[in-house]
PDB file of C-alpha atoms and ligand atoms in Angstrom:
ATOM      1  CA  MET N   1      85.329-139.751  78.692  1.00 79.00           C
ATOM      2  CA  LYS N   2      83.030-142.762  78.404  1.00 85.00           C
ATOM      3  CA  CYS N   3      83.697-145.079  75.472  1.00 89.00           C
ATOM      4  CA  PRO N   4      80.661-145.128  73.133  1.00 88.00           C
ATOM      5  CA  PHE N   5      81.285-148.800  72.346  1.00 91.00           C
ATOM      6  CA  CYS N   6      81.922-150.522  75.673  1.00 95.00           C
ATOM      7  CA  GLY N   7      81.264-147.796  78.241  1.00 91.00           C
ATOM      8  CA  SER N   8      84.729-147.939  79.753  1.00 91.00           C
ATOM      9  CA  VAL N   9      85.998-144.668  81.203  1.00 90.00           C
ATOM     10  CA  HIS N  10      89.646-145.435  80.548  1.00 91.00           C
ATOM     11  CA  ASP N  11      90.946-143.993  77.338  1.00 92.00           C
ATOM     12  CA  GLN N  12      93.980-142.457  75.791  1.00 91.00           C
ATOM     13  CA  VAL N  13      94.012-139.189  73.861  1.00 91.00           C
ATOM     14  CA  LEU N  14      95.759-139.716  70.549  1.00 89.00           C
ATOM     15  CA  ASP N  15      95.355-136.287  69.079  1.00 87.00           C
ATOM     16  CA  SER N  16      93.967-132.980  70.298  1.00 86.00           C
ATOM     17  CA  ARG N  17      93.238-129.950  68.171  1.00 83.00           C
ATOM     18  CA  SER N  18      91.284-126.779  68.687  1.00 78.00           C
ATOM     19  CA  ILE N  19      88.614-125.907  66.183  1.00 69.00           C
ATOM     20  CA  GLU N  20      89.262-122.615  64.475  1.00 66.00           C
ATOM     21  CA  HIS N  21      87.381-119.513  65.708  1.00 64.00           C
ATOM     22  CA  THR N  22      85.775-121.413  68.574  1.00 63.00           C
ATOM     23  CA  SER N  23      86.877-122.491  72.017  1.00 66.00           C
ATOM     24  CA  ALA N  24      85.927-126.080  71.200  1.00 70.00           C
ATOM     25  CA  VAL N  25      88.490-128.854  71.118  1.00 80.00           C
ATOM     26  CA  LYS N  26      88.343-131.961  68.973  1.00 84.00           C
ATOM     27  CA  ARG N  27      89.990-135.049  70.456  1.00 88.00           C
ATOM     28  CA  ARG N  28      90.764-138.406  68.930  1.00 91.00           C
ATOM     29  CA  ARG N  29      90.641-141.058  71.629  1.00 92.00           C
ATOM     30  CA  GLU N  30      91.330-144.733  71.921  1.00 94.00           C
ATOM     31  CA  CYS N  31      89.590-146.933  74.453  1.00 94.00           C
ATOM     32  CA  PHE N  32      91.933-148.879  76.735  1.00 94.00           C
ATOM     33  CA  ASN N  33      89.378-151.625  77.099  1.00 94.00           C
ATOM     34  CA  CYS N  34      88.070-152.391  73.593  1.00 96.00           C
ATOM     35  CA  LYS N  35      90.778-150.522  71.627  1.00 94.00           C
ATOM     36  CA  LYS N  36      88.194-148.816  69.452  1.00 93.00           C
ATOM     37  CA  ARG N  37      88.798-145.229  68.412  1.00 92.00           C
ATOM     38  CA  TYR N  38      86.362-142.341  68.624  1.00 90.00           C
ATOM     39  CA  THR N  39      86.295-138.550  68.373  1.00 87.00           C
ATOM     40  CA  THR N  40      84.970-136.166  70.974  1.00 84.00           C
ATOM     41  CA  PHE N  41      84.135-132.491  70.763  1.00 78.00           C
ATOM     42  CA  GLU N  42      84.564-130.574  73.957  1.00 77.00           C
ATOM     43  CA  ARG N  43      83.621-127.023  74.625  1.00 68.00           C
ATOM     44  CA  PRO N  44      84.108-125.173  77.889  1.00 67.00           C
ATOM     45  CA  GLU N  45      80.941-124.586  79.808  1.00 63.00           C
ATOM     46  CA  LYS N  46      80.181-120.889  79.877  1.00 62.00           C
ATOM     47  CA  ALA N  47      79.619-119.886  83.473  1.00 65.00           C
ATOM     48  CA  THR N  48      76.399-117.981  83.988  1.00 80.00           C
ATOM     49  CA  LEU N  49      77.115-114.404  84.885  1.00 86.00           C
ATOM     50  CA  MET N  50      74.794-113.204  87.620  1.00 91.00           C
ATOM     51  CA  VAL N  51      73.460-109.669  87.769  1.00 93.00           C
ATOM     52  CA  VAL N  52      73.290-108.178  91.250  1.00 93.00           C
ATOM     53  CA  LYS N  53      70.326-105.848  91.412  1.00 88.00           C
ATOM     54  CA  SER N  54      69.971-102.775  93.580  1.00 83.00           C
ATOM     55  CA  ASP N  55      68.001-104.744  96.180  1.00 87.00           C
ATOM     56  CA  ASN N  56      70.765-107.386  96.192  1.00 90.00           C
ATOM     57  CA  ARG N  57      68.698-110.011  94.411  1.00 92.00           C
ATOM     58  CA  ARG N  58      70.555-111.931  91.731  1.00 92.00           C
ATOM     59  CA  GLU N  59      69.466-113.152  88.354  1.00 91.00           C
ATOM     60  CA  PRO N  60      71.223-114.530  85.256  1.00 90.00           C
ATOM     61  CA  PHE N  61      72.557-111.937  82.847  1.00 90.00           C
ATOM     62  CA  GLU N  62      70.251-111.722  79.834  1.00 88.00           C
ATOM     63  CA  LEU N  63      71.264-109.960  76.679  1.00 87.00           C
ATOM     64  CA  LYS N  64      67.664-109.465  75.593  1.00 88.00           C
ATOM     65  CA  LYS N  65      67.094-107.185  78.577  1.00 89.00           C
ATOM     66  CA  VAL N  66      69.943-104.963  77.475  1.00 90.00           C
ATOM     67  CA  LEU N  67      68.579-104.976  73.941  1.00 90.00           C
ATOM     68  CA  GLY N  68      65.101-104.189  75.245  1.00 90.00           C
ATOM     69  CA  GLY N  69      66.385-101.150  77.129  1.00 89.00           C
ATOM     70  CA  VAL N  70      68.382 -99.916  74.148  1.00 92.00           C
ATOM     71  CA  ASN N  71      65.478-100.555  71.776  1.00 91.00           C
ATOM     72  CA  ARG N  72      62.995 -98.573  73.780  1.00 89.00           C
ATOM     73  CA  SER N  73      65.342 -95.659  74.257  1.00 90.00           C
ATOM     74  CA  CYS N  74      65.998 -95.536  70.531  1.00 91.00           C
ATOM     75  CA  ARG N  75      62.364 -95.637  69.483  1.00 89.00           C
ATOM     76  CA  LYS N  76      61.506 -93.381  66.589  1.00 89.00           C
ATOM     77  CA  ARG N  77      65.099 -92.212  66.347  1.00 89.00           C
ATOM     78  CA  SER N  78      67.047 -92.788  63.161  1.00 89.00           C
ATOM     79  CA  ILE N  79      69.172 -95.537  64.637  1.00 90.00           C
ATOM     80  CA  SER N  80      69.527 -98.728  62.651  1.00 90.00           C
ATOM     81  CA  ALA N  81      68.978-102.173  64.083  1.00 88.00           C
ATOM     82  CA  GLU N  82      72.616-102.904  63.213  1.00 90.00           C
ATOM     83  CA  THR N  83      73.802-100.041  65.389  1.00 91.00           C
ATOM     84  CA  MET N  84      71.660-101.239  68.277  1.00 90.00           C
ATOM     85  CA  ASP N  85      72.964-104.779  67.862  1.00 88.00           C
ATOM     86  CA  LYS N  86      76.495-103.437  67.769  1.00 90.00           C
ATOM     87  CA  ILE N  87      76.004-101.525  71.016  1.00 91.00           C
ATOM     88  CA  VAL N  88      74.528-104.553  72.700  1.00 90.00           C
ATOM     89  CA  SER N  89      77.312-106.911  71.670  1.00 87.00           C
ATOM     90  CA  GLU N  90      79.921-104.343  72.695  1.00 90.00           C
ATOM     91  CA  ILE N  91      78.305-104.171  76.100  1.00 91.00           C
ATOM     92  CA  GLU N  92      78.221-107.964  76.297  1.00 88.00           C
ATOM     93  CA  ASN N  93      81.906-108.234  75.386  1.00 85.00           C
ATOM     94  CA  GLU N  94      82.930-105.601  77.891  1.00 89.00           C
ATOM     95  CA  ILE N  95      80.917-107.146  80.697  1.00 88.00           C
ATOM     96  CA  MET N  96      82.040-110.693  79.943  1.00 82.00           C
ATOM     97  CA  GLY N  97      85.630-109.460  79.774  1.00 82.00           C
ATOM     98  CA  GLU N  98      85.542-107.503  83.005  1.00 86.00           C
ATOM     99  CA  TYR N  99      83.305-109.616  85.226  1.00 86.00           C
ATOM    100  CA  VAL N 100      83.418-113.331  85.879  1.00 79.00           C
ATOM    101  CA  MET N 101      80.806-114.312  88.439  1.00 84.00           C
ATOM    102  CA  GLU N 102      78.721-111.263  89.175  1.00 90.00           C
ATOM    103  CA  VAL N 103      78.110-107.816  87.766  1.00 92.00           C
ATOM    104  CA  PRO N 104      76.167-105.028  89.488  1.00 93.00           C
ATOM    105  CA  SER N 105      73.126-104.034  87.446  1.00 90.00           C
ATOM    106  CA  SER N 106      74.237-100.401  87.783  1.00 87.00           C
ATOM    107  CA  ILE N 107      77.342-101.207  85.700  1.00 91.00           C
ATOM    108  CA  ILE N 108      75.171-102.505  82.860  1.00 92.00           C
ATOM    109  CA  GLY N 109      73.067 -99.365  83.000  1.00 90.00           C
ATOM    110  CA  GLU N 110      76.137 -97.143  82.950  1.00 90.00           C
ATOM    111  CA  LYS N 111      77.509 -98.989  79.939  1.00 93.00           C
ATOM    112  CA  ILE N 112      74.251 -98.564  78.048  1.00 93.00           C
ATOM    113  CA  LEU N 113      74.361 -94.860  78.864  1.00 90.00           C
ATOM    114  CA  GLU N 114      77.956 -94.598  77.655  1.00 90.00           C
ATOM    115  CA  LYS N 115      77.072 -96.147  74.297  1.00 93.00           C
ATOM    116  CA  LEU N 116      73.899 -94.143  73.802  1.00 92.00           C
ATOM    117  CA  TRP N 117      75.825 -90.964  74.575  1.00 89.00           C
ATOM    118  CA  ASP N 118      77.999 -91.648  71.554  1.00 90.00           C
ATOM    119  CA  ILE N 119      75.201 -92.340  69.101  1.00 90.00           C
ATOM    120  CA  ASP N 120      72.093 -90.354  70.001  1.00 91.00           C
ATOM    121  CA  LEU N 121      71.534 -87.746  72.655  1.00 87.00           C
ATOM    122  CA  VAL N 122      67.775 -88.142  72.708  1.00 88.00           C
ATOM    123  CA  ALA N 123      68.060 -91.876  73.273  1.00 91.00           C
ATOM    124  CA  TYR N 124      70.623 -91.155  75.979  1.00 89.00           C
ATOM    125  CA  ILE N 125      68.370 -88.712  77.770  1.00 85.00           C
ATOM    126  CA  ARG N 126      65.415 -91.089  77.512  1.00 87.00           C
ATOM    127  CA  PHE N 127      67.371 -93.920  79.056  1.00 88.00           C
ATOM    128  CA  ALA N 128      69.053 -91.709  81.633  1.00 86.00           C
ATOM    129  CA  SER N 129      65.896 -89.991  82.818  1.00 82.00           C
ATOM    130  CA  VAL N 130      64.137 -93.227  83.625  1.00 77.00           C
ATOM    131  CA  TYR N 131      67.101 -95.408  84.444  1.00 75.00           C
ATOM    132  CA  ARG N 132      68.894 -93.051  86.829  1.00 71.00           C
ATOM    133  CA  LYS N 133      65.727 -92.610  88.813  1.00 70.00           C
ATOM    134  CA  PHE N 134      65.097 -96.313  89.268  1.00 63.00           C
ATOM    135  CA  GLY N 135      68.626 -97.678  89.426  1.00 62.00           C
ATOM    136  CA  ASP N 136      68.253-100.896  87.497  1.00 65.00           C
ATOM    137  CA  ILE N 137      67.028-102.177  84.190  1.00 66.00           C
ATOM    138  CA  ASP N 138      64.192-104.278  85.573  1.00 70.00           C
ATOM    139  CA  THR N 139      62.506-101.444  87.367  1.00 69.00           C
ATOM    140  CA  PHE N 140      63.142 -99.282  84.345  1.00 66.00           C
ATOM    141  CA  MET N 141      61.420-101.766  82.042  1.00 71.00           C
ATOM    142  CA  LYS N 142      58.500-102.239  84.423  1.00 72.00           C
ATOM    143  CA  GLU N 143      58.061 -98.503  84.637  1.00 68.00           C
ATOM    144  CA  LEU N 144      58.117 -98.168  80.861  1.00 68.00           C
ATOM    145  CA  LYS N 145      55.480-100.861  80.496  1.00 74.00           C
ATOM    146  CA  LYS N 146      53.316 -99.159  83.098  1.00 74.00           C
ATOM    147  CA  LEU N 147      53.638 -95.831  81.315  1.00 69.00           C
ATOM    148  CA  LYS N 148      52.728 -97.468  78.038  1.00 70.00           C
ATOM    149  CA  LYS N 149      49.690 -99.169  79.569  1.00 75.00           C
ATOM    150  CA  GLU N 150      48.521 -95.907  81.125  1.00 71.00           C
ATOM    151  CA  HIS N 151      48.982 -94.155  77.831  1.00 64.00           C
ATOM    152  CA  THR N 152      46.937 -96.792  75.982  1.00 67.00           C
ATOM    153  CA  LYS N 153      44.249 -96.660  78.664  1.00 67.00           C
ATOM    154  CA  ARG N 154      44.072 -92.891  78.365  1.00 61.00           C
ATOM    155  CA  GLN N 155      43.738 -93.153  74.600  1.00 58.00           C
ATOM    156  CA  LYS N 156      40.940 -95.706  74.961  1.00 57.00           C
ATOM    157  CA  THR N 157      39.115 -93.500  77.438  1.00 55.00           C
ATOM    158  CA  ARG N 158      39.371 -90.645  75.016  1.00 49.00           C
ATOM    159  CA  VAL N 159      37.830 -92.777  72.310  1.00 50.00           C
ATOM    160  CA  CYS N 160      34.971 -93.879  74.523  1.00 49.00           C
ATOM    161  CA  SER N 161      34.093 -90.611  76.220  1.00 44.00           C
ATOM    162  CA  TYR N 162      32.195 -87.859  74.491  1.00 45.00           C
TER     163      TYR N 162
HETATM  164 ZN1  LIG I 201      85.663-149.273  74.720  1.00 77.67          ZN
END
């Protein structure tokens, strides 16, 4: 730790306590050089979990992608935002608990399916029918967007043609 007063890196930890409900640690330190005291807050760096996709490319795990997939599958179903949030954080907890460095994208998909199965069969079937065919969330999302675009285009054409 670098002393905020003189910049010396030699210090002594006087007191160390963890902050409740977080993984952060508060430390009271004294500088060996100038003898001044200061407090530091340290929190462990969360390692970025990488998702291994079906083509072996890797990308950082993003919760919003999981939420996006769940959201779309649950569209127009009577599923509250709270329930969707709950599913997503359950999936996050499970994945963070079971995988440290890398997680196959197929595992994430399977977990989403598991959760949807418990709450809404229509949402499950929606996710399964597209997801199983494409094997990962990215392709699934791209395909959904394409379908949506085509649908909008078709509607526009209908409006314009007579
Ligand atoms: Zn100092």
